[in-house]
XYZ file of C-alpha atoms in Angstrom:
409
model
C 54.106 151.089 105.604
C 54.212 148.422 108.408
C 52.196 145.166 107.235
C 50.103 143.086 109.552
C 49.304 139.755 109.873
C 45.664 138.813 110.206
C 44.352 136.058 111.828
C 41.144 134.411 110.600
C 39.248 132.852 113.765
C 35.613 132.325 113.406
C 35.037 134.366 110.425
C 37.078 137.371 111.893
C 39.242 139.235 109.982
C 40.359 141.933 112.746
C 44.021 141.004 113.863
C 42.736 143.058 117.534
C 39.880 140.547 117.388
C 41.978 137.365 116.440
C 44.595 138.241 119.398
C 41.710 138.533 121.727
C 39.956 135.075 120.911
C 43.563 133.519 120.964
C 44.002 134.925 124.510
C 40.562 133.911 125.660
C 41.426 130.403 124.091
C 44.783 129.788 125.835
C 43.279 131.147 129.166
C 40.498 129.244 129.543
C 42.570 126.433 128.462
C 45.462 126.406 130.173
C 46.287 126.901 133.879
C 49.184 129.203 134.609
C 51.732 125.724 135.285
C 50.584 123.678 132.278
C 50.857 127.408 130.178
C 54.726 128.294 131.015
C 55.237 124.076 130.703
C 53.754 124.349 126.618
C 56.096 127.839 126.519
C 59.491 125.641 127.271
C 58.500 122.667 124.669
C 57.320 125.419 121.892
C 61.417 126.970 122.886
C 63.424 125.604 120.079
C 66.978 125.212 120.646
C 69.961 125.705 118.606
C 74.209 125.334 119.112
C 77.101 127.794 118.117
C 79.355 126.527 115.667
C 82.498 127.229 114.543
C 84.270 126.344 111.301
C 87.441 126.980 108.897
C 86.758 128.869 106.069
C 86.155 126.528 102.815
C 84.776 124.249 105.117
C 81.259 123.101 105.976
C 78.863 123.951 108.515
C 75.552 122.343 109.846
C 72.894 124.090 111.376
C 70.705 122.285 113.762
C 67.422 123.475 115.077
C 65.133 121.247 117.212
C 61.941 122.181 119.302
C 59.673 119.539 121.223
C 56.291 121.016 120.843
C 56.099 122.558 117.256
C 52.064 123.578 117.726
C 51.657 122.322 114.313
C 54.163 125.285 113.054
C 56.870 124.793 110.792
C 60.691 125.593 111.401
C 62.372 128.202 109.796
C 65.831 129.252 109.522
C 67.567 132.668 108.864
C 70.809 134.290 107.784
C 72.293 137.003 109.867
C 70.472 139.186 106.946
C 67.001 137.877 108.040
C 66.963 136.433 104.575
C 64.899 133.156 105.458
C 67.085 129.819 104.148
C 64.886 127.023 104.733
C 60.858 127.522 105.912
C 60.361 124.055 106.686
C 62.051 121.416 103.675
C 61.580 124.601 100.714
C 64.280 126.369 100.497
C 63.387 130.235 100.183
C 67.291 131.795 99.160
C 68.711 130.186 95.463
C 72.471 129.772 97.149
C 73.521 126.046 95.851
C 75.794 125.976 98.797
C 72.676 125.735 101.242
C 71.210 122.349 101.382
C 68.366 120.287 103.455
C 69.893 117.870 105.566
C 66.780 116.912 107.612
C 62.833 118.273 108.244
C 60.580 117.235 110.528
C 57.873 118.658 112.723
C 60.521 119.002 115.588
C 63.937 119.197 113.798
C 65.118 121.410 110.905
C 68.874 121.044 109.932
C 70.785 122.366 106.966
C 74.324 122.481 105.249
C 76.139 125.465 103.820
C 79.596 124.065 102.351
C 82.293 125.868 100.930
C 82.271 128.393 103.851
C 83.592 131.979 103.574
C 84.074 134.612 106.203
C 81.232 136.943 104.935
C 79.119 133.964 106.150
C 79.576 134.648 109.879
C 77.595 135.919 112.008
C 74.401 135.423 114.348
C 71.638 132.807 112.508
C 67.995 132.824 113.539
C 65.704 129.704 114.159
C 61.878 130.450 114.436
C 58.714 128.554 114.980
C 55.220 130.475 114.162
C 53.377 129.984 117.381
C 52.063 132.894 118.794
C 54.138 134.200 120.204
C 56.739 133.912 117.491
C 59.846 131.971 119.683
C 63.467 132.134 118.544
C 66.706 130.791 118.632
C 70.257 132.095 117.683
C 73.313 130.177 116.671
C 76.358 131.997 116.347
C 78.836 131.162 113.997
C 82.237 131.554 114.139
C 84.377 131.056 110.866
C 87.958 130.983 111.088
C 90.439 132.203 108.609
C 93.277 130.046 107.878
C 96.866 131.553 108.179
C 98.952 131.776 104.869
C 102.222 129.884 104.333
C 105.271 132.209 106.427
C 107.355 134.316 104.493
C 111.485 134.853 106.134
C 113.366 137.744 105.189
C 116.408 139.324 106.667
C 118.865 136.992 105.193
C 120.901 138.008 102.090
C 124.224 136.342 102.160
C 126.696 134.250 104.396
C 127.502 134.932 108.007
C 130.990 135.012 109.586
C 131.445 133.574 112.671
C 130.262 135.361 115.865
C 128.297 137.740 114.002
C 124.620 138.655 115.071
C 121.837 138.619 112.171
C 118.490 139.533 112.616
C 115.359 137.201 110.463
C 111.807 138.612 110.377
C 108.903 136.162 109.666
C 104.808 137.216 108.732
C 101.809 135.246 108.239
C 98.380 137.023 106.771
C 94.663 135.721 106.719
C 94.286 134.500 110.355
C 91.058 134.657 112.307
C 91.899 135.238 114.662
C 95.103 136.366 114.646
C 97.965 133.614 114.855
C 100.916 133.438 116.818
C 104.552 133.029 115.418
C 107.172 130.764 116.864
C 110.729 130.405 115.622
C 113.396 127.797 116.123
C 117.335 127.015 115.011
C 116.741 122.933 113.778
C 115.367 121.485 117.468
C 116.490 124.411 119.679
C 113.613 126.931 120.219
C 114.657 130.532 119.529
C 113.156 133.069 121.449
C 111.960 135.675 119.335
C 110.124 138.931 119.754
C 106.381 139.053 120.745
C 104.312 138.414 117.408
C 102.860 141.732 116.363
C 99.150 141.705 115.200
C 97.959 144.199 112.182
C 94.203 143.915 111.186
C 94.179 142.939 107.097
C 92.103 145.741 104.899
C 89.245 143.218 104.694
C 88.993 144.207 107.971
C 87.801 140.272 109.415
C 91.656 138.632 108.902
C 94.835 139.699 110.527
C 98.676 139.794 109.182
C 101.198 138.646 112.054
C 104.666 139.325 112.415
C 107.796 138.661 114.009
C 111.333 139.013 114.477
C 114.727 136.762 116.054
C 118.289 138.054 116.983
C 120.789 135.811 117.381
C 124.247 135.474 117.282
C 126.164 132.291 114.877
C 128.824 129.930 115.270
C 130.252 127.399 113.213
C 127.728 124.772 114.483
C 125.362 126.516 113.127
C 126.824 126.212 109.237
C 123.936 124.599 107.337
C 121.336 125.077 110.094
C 117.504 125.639 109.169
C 116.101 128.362 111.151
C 112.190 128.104 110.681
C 109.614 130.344 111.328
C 106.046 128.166 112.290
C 102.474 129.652 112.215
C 100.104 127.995 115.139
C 96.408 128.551 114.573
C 93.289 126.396 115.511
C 92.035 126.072 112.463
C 95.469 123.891 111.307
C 94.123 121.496 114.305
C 97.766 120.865 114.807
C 99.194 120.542 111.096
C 102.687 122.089 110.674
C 102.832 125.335 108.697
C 106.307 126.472 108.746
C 109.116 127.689 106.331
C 112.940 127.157 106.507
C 115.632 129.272 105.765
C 119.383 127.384 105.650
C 121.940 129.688 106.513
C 125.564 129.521 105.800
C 128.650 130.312 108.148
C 132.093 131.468 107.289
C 134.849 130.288 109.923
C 138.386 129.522 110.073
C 140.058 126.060 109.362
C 141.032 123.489 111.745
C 143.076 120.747 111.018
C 144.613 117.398 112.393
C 147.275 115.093 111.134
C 146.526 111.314 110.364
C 148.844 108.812 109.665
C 148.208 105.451 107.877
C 148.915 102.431 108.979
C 148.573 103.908 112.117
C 151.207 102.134 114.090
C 154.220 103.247 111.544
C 157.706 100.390 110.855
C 160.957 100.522 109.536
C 160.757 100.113 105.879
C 156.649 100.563 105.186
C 155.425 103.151 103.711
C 153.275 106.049 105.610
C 151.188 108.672 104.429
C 150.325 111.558 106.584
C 147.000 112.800 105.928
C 146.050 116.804 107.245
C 142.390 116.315 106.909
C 141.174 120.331 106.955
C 137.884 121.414 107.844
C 136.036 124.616 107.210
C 134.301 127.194 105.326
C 135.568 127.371 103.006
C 137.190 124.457 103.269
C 141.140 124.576 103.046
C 143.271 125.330 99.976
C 146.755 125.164 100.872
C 148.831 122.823 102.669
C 152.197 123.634 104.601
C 154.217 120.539 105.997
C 157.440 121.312 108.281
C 159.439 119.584 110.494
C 160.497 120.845 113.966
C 164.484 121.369 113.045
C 164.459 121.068 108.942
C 164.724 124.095 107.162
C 162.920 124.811 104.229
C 159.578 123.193 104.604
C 159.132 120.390 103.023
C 156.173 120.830 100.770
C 153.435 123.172 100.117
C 150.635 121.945 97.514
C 146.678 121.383 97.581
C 147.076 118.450 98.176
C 147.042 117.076 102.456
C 148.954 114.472 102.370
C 152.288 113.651 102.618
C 154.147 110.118 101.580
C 156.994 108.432 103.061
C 157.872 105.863 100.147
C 160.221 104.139 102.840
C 160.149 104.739 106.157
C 163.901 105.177 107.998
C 164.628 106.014 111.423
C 165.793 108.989 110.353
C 161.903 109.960 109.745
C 161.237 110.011 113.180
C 160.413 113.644 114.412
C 157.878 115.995 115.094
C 155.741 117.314 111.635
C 153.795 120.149 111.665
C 150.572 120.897 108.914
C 149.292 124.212 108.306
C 146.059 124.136 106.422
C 144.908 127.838 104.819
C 141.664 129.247 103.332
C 141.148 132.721 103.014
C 139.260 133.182 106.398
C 142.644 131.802 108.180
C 144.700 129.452 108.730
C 145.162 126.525 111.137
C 148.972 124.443 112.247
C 148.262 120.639 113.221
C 151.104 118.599 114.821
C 151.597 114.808 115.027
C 155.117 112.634 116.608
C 156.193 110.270 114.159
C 158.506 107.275 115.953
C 159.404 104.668 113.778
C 159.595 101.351 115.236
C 161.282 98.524 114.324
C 160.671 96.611 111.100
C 158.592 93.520 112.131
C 159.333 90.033 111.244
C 157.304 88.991 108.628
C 156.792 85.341 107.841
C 157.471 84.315 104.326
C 154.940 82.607 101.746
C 157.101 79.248 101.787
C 157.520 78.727 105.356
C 153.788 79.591 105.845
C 153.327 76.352 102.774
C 155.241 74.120 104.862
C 153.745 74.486 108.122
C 150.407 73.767 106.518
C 152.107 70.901 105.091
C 153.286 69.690 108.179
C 150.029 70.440 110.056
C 148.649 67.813 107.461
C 151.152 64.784 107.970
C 150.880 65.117 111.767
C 146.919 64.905 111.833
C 147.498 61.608 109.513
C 149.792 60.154 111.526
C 147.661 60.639 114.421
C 144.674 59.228 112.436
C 146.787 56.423 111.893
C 148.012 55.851 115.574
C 144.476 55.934 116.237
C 143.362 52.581 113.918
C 146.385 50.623 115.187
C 144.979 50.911 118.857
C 141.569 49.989 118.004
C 142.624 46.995 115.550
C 145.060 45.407 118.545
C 142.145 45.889 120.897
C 139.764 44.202 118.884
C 142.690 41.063 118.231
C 142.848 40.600 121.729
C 139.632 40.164 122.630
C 138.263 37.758 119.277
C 141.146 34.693 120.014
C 142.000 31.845 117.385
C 142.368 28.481 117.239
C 143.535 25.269 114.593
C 144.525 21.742 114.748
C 147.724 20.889 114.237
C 148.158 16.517 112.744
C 150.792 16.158 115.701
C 148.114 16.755 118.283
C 146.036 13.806 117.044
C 146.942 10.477 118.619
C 149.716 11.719 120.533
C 148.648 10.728 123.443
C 148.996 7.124 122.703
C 152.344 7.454 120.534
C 155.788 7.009 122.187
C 157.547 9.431 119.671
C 156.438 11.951 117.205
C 156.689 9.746 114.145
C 154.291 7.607 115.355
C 151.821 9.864 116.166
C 151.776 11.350 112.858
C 151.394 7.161 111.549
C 148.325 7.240 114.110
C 146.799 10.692 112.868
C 147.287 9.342 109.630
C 145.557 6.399 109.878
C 142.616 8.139 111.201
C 142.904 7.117 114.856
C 140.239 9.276 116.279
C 140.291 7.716 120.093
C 142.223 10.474 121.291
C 140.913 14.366 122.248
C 141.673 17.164 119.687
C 144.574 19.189 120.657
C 143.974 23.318 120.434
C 146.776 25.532 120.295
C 146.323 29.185 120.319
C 148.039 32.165 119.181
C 148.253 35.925 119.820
């Protein structure tokens, strides 16, 4: 049975009759401008949204002429949310943000995809006017899951990694890289998930290894919008086999009659080298062969000098290093004493100089600060015919005469 809303206008219960003394109303009313002007500001308006899954959404509904109607706001079930501030569906996630006469938001937290879909605003005026906002929830991508790789790689060998991601909405896309280098894998298959709203991506990288590439991360890294740009990625460290190298060291690098020298063969690989051969060019046997890389000269003698070869072994090879020893002559060395006395000496000549250095200022300063005295001869001499009396006259206090000054140096 289809229901029907009746309109009471002027004691009339008919809904034919209400309709008819609405129309009569608005026409006499309103002109055919001022009618389709009231149409546009009893419109309301909504906005699509979009938004990740767990998250929360806001629905915003606004109209400028409400005609003394209320607001009301739908799920994509036509199950009515909100008819102005009462709520109408018992869902705790739902909540009132604002009412008004012209606005009517609400909340719905904890979003989850069997919330999306097409959700209806409506105002009662007659006629009934509507608004849809879409909206769009997107399904984050799980954490990426590598498989392919089961043990170690040899060198030059080609190994194949596969990478998938499920939950997307929509789907995601797959990149893969080798540390910073970008690896260019194959186009990331898309297979809907049985929920039948998320999707499960996929793909898969060839390449071939070298011994760079022993202890490299290749990582597989999921790009979606609803990271907004986080990193979700996984790792997977692989490990390379390869043959030895070598190379011979010698310490003190610069090698002298009578030191000693060790010659180191520092091996590298993977594994890294367990045996140690050390030859030299025109001695037969070899000289040693232990675990050990290095090998000692207690005292070096001329007769050292050669060429010495290292072959360092693991069980994916084996690698020969070569290094020219030439011993040079022994340098002189100074001894502990004569190194004493020089320091001695370096001493006693800066005293000395110290020394030279106050005599020149003391005869400087003698020469220009001059003395003088008075001698008894120089008083009354003048008037004395020998030097006896002149020391009678000084004597006797004869102070006629000038005072005689004699200097000195």
């Amino acid at each position: 049975m289809r229901s029907q809303v009746l309109f009471r206008i002027g004691g009339s219960t008919s809904p034919h009759q209400g309709k008819e003394k609405i129309n009569k109303r608005h026409t006499a009313r309103c002109s055919p401008a001022s009618k389709n002007t009231t149409n546009q500001n009893s419109q309301p308006w909504t906005s699509d949204e979009t938004v990740v899954a767990g998250g929360t959404v806001v629905l915003k509904c606004q109209v400028k002429d409400h005609e003394d109607s209320s607001l009301q706001w739908s799920n994509p079930a036509q199950q009515t949310l909100y008819f102005g501030e009462k709520r109408a569906l018992r869902d705790n996630r739902i909540q009132l943000v604002r009412s008004t006469p012209h606005e009517l938001s609400i909340s719905i937290s904890n979003v989850a995809l069997a919330d999306e879909g097409e959700y209806t605003c409506s105002i009662f005026t007659m006629p009934v006017r509507t608004a849809k906002s879409l909206v769009t929830v997107l399904g984050i991508p799980q954490k990426p899951i590598i498989t392919g790789y089961k043990s170690s790689l040899r060198e030059k060998e080609t190994t194949t990694l596969s990478c998938q991601s499920s939950g997307s909405k929509p789907a995601a896309q797959l990149t893969w890289r080798k540390g910073d280098q970008e690896l260019h894998g194959e186009p990331t298959r898309v297979q809907e998930d049985p929920n039948g709203k998320t999707f499960t991506v996929s793909s898969s990288v060839t390449f071939q290894v070298s011994r760079e590439d022993d202890g490299a991360d290749i990582v597989c890294s999921v790009n979606h919008e609803s990271l907004k740009g986080a990193d979700r990625s996984t790792s997977q460290r692989i490990e390379v086999l390869y043959t030895p190298t070598a190379k011979i060291r010698p310490d003190p690098p610069h090698p002298r009659e009578g030191q000693k020298l060790l010659l180191h063969c520092e091996g590298r690989g993977n594994p890294v080298p367990q045996q140690y051969l050390w030859e030299k060019e025109g001695s037969v046997p070899p000289l040693k062969m232990t675990q050990e890389s290095a090998l000692i000269f207690p005292f070096l003698n001329k007769s050292d000098s050669g060429t010495y070869g290292c072959t360092a072994t693991s069980n994916m090879g084996s690698y020969k290093a070569y290094y020219t020893l030439n011993v040079n002559d022994p340098s002189p060395v100074p001894s502990s004493s004569s190194t004493y006395h020089a320091i001695i000496g370096g001493i006693v000549a800066f005293i000395v100089f110290l020394l030279l250095i106050l005599l020149i200022f003391l005869g400087h300063y003698l020469i220009r600060h001059k003395g003088t005295y008075l001698t008894h001869e120089a008083k009354g001499s003048d008037d004395a015919p020998d030097a006896d009396t002149a020391i009678i006259n000084a004597e006797g206090g004869q102070s006629g005469g000038d005072d005689k000054k004699e200097y000195f140096i």
